[in-house]
Short mmCIF file of C-alpha atoms in Angstrom, two decimals:
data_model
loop_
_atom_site.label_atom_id
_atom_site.label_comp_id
_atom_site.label_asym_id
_atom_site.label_seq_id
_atom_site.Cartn_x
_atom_site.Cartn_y
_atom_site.Cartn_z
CA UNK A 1 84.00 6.76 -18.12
CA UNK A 2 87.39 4.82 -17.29
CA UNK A 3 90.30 6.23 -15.71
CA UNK A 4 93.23 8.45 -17.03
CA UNK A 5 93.11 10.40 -20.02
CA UNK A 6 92.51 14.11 -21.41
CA UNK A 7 89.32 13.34 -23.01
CA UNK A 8 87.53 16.12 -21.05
CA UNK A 9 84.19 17.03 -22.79
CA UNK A 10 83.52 19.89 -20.18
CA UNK A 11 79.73 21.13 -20.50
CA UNK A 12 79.25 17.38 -21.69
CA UNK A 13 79.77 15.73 -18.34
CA UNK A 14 76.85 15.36 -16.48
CA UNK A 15 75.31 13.84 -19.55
CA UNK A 16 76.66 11.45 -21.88
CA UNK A 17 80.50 12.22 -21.35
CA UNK A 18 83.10 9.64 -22.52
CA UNK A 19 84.60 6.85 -20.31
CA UNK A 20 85.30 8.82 -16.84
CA UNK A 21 88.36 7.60 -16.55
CA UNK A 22 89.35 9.47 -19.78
CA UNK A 23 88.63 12.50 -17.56
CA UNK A 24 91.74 12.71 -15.38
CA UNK A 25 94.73 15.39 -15.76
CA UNK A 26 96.61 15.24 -19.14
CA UNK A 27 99.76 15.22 -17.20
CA UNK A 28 98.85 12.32 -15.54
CA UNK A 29 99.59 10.17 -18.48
CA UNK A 30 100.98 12.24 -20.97
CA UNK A 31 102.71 14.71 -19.62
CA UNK A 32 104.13 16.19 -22.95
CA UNK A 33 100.87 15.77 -25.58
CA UNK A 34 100.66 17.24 -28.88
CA UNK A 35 99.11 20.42 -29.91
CA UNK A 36 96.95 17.55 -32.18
CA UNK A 37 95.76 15.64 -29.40
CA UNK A 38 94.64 19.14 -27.63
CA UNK A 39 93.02 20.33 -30.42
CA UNK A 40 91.20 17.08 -30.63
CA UNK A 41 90.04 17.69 -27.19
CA UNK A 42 88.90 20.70 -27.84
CA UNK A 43 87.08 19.24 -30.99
CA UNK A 44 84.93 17.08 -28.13
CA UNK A 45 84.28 19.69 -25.82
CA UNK A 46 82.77 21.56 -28.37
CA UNK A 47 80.53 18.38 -29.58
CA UNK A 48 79.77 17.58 -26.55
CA UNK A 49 79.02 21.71 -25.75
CA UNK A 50 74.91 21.07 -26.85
CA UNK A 51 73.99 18.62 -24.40
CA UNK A 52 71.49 20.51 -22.13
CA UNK A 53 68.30 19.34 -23.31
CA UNK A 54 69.01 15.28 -22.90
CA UNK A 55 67.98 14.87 -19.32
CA UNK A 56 64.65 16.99 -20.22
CA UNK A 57 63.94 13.64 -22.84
CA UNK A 58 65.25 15.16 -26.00
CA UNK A 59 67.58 13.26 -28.39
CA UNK A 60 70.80 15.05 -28.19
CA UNK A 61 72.99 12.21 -28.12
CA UNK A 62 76.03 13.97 -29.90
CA UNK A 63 77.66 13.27 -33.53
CA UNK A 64 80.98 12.65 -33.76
CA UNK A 65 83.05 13.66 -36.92
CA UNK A 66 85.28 11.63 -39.05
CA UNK A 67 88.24 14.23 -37.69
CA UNK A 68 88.43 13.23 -34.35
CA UNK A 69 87.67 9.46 -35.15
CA UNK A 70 90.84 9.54 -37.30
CA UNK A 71 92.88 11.60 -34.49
CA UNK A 72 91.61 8.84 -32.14
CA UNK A 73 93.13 6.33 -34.27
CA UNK A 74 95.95 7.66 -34.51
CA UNK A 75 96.45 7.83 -30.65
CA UNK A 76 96.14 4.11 -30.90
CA UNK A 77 98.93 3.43 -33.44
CA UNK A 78 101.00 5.79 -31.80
CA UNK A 79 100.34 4.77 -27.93
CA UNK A 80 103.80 4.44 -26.45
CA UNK A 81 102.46 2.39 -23.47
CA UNK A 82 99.79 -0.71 -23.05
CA UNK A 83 97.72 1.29 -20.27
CA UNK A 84 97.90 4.52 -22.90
CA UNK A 85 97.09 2.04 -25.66
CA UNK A 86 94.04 0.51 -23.68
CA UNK A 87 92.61 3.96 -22.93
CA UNK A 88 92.87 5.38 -26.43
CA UNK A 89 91.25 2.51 -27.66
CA UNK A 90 88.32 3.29 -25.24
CA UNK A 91 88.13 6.98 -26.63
CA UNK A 92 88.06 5.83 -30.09
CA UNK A 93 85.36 3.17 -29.10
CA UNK A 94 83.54 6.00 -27.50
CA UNK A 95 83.99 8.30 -30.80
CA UNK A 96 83.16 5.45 -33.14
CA UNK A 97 79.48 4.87 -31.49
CA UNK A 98 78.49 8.16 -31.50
CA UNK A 99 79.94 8.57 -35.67
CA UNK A 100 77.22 9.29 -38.11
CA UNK A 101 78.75 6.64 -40.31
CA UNK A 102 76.86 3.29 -39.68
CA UNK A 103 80.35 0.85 -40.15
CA UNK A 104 82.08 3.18 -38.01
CA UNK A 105 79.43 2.55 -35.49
CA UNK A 106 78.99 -1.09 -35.45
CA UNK A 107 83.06 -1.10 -35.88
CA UNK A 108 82.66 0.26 -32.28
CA UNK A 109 80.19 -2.10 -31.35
CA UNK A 110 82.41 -5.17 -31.86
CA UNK A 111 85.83 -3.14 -30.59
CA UNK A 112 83.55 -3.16 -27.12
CA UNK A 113 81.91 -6.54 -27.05
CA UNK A 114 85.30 -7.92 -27.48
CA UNK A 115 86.51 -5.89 -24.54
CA UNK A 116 83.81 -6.26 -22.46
CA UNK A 117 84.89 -9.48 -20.70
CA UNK A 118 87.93 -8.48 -20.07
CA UNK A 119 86.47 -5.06 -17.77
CA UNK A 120 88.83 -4.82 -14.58
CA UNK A 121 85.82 -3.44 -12.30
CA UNK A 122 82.24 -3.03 -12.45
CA UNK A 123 82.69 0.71 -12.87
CA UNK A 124 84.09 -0.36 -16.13
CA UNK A 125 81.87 -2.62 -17.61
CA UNK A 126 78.68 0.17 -16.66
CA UNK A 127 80.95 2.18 -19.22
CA UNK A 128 81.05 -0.01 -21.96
CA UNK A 129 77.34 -1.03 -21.64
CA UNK A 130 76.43 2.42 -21.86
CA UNK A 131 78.57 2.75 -25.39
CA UNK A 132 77.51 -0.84 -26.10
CA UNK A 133 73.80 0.87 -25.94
CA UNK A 134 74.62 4.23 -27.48
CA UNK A 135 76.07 1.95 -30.43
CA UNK A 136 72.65 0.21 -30.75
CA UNK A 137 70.29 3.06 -29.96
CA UNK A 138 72.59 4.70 -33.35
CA UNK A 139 71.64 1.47 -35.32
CA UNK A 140 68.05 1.59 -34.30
CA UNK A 141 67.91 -1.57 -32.28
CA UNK A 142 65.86 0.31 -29.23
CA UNK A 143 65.47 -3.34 -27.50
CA UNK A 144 68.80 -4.06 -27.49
CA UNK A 145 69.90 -0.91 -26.44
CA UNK A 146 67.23 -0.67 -23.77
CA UNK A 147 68.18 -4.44 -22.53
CA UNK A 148 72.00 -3.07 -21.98
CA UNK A 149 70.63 0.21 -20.35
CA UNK A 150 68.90 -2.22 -17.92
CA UNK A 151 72.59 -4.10 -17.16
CA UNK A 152 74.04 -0.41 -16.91
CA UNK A 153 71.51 0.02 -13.87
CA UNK A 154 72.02 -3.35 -12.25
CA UNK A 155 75.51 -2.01 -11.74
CA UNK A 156 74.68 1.20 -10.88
CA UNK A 157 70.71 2.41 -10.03
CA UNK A 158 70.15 5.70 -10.32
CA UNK A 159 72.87 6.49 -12.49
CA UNK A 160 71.05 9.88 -14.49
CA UNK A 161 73.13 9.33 -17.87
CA UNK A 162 71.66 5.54 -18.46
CA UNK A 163 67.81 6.93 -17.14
CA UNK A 164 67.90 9.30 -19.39
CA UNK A 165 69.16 7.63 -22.52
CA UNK A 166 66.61 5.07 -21.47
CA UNK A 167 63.90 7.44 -21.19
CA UNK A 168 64.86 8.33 -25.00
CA UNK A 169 64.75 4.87 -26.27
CA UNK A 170 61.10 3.86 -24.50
CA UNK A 171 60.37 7.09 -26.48
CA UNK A 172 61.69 5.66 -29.97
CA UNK A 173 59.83 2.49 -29.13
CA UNK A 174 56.32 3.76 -27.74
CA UNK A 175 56.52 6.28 -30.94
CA UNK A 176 57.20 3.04 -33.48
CA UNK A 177 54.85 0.66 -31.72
CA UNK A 178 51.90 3.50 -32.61
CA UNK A 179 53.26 3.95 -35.86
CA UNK A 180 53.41 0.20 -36.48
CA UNK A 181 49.98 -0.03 -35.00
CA UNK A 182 48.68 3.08 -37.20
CA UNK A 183 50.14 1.11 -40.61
CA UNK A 184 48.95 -2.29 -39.64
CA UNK A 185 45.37 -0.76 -39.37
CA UNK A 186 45.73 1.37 -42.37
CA UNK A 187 46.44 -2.15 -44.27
CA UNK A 188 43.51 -4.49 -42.44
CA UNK A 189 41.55 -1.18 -43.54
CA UNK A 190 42.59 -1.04 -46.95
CA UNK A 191 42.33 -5.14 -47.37
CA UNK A 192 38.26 -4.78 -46.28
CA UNK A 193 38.16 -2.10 -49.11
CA UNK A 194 39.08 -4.22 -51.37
CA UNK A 195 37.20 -7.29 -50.18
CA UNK A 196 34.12 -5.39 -49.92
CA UNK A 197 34.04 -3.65 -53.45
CA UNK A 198 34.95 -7.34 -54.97
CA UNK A 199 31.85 -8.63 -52.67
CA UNK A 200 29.89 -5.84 -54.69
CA UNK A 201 31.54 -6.66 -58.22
CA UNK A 202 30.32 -10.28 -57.89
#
């Protein structure tokens, strides 16, 4: 999603890939990284590995472990430059939203609202809109997340990664709508039960 970094996730790309930007050549900005920081990498590619079935609708949205959260961190306390700084903060923002863990999540939430004025180009802000949503759509707020998946397309119509994370949360909220609908009948139902076999008492 942004510019110049290793974080490659391969198979992952066509899908819901981290900041584009954090696609370009390792050498470009580090031209003498770690064995770590590779092996991190290849930790993503591999999470990332399973994402076939999200365009066809299915919730595949991938998991990030506490491993690679923890390796991005540490990219961020040992960036040597701002611009290397900036970008590892966007990969750990990117690994944060997609953690299991709900802090670490909303953790990545406010990393991104508090970068989001601060986006250079509109290529950039589509990015953090789309985490911004991934963040909510992990939290369970399908509005909100729908609402930033909306901005995401303003900037960019057509874009296949937002549609299809959209499609997914008009899923999650069609699906709790009839199961709020089934529950609230299943109570009015239960409340003329009672009613009526008090009617019958008296």
């Amino acid at each position: 999603m942004w510019g110049g970094v290793v974080f490659r996730p391969r198979a992952h790309e066509a899908t819901t890939s981290p900041p584009s930007r954090l696609r370009a050549k390792p050498s470009r900005f580090f031209p003498n990284r770690s064995r770590r920081s590779a092996a991190m990498d290849a930790k993503i590619g591999s999470l990332v590995g399973a994402m076939g079935a999200f365009f066809s609708g299915g919730d595949n949205v991938p998991w990030c472990g506490r491993d690679i959260i923890a390796g991005c961190e540490r990219e961020v306390a040992e960036a040597a430059t701002e611009e290397h700084k900036n970008v590892s903060i966007m990969r750990l923002s990117w690994a944060l939203v997609h953690s299991r863990n709900k802090d670490d999540v909303n953790r990545g939430i406010a990393m991104l609202q508090a970068s989001l004025g601060g986006s250079k180009s509109p290529l950039e802000a589509r990015e953090k809109l789309y985490l911004l949503a991934v963040g909510h759509y992990r939290n369970g707020d399908y509005p909100r997340s729908r609402q930033l998946l909306e901005h995401c397309l303003e900037i960019q119509p057509g874009w296949g990664q937002a549609l299809s994370l959209k499609k997914t949360v008009e899923d999650k909220i069609a699906k709790d709508g009839v199961i709020g609908i089934g529950i609230a009948t299943t109570a009015v139902g239960l409340l003329v039960g009672i009613a009526a076999a008090v009617a019958r008492k008296n």
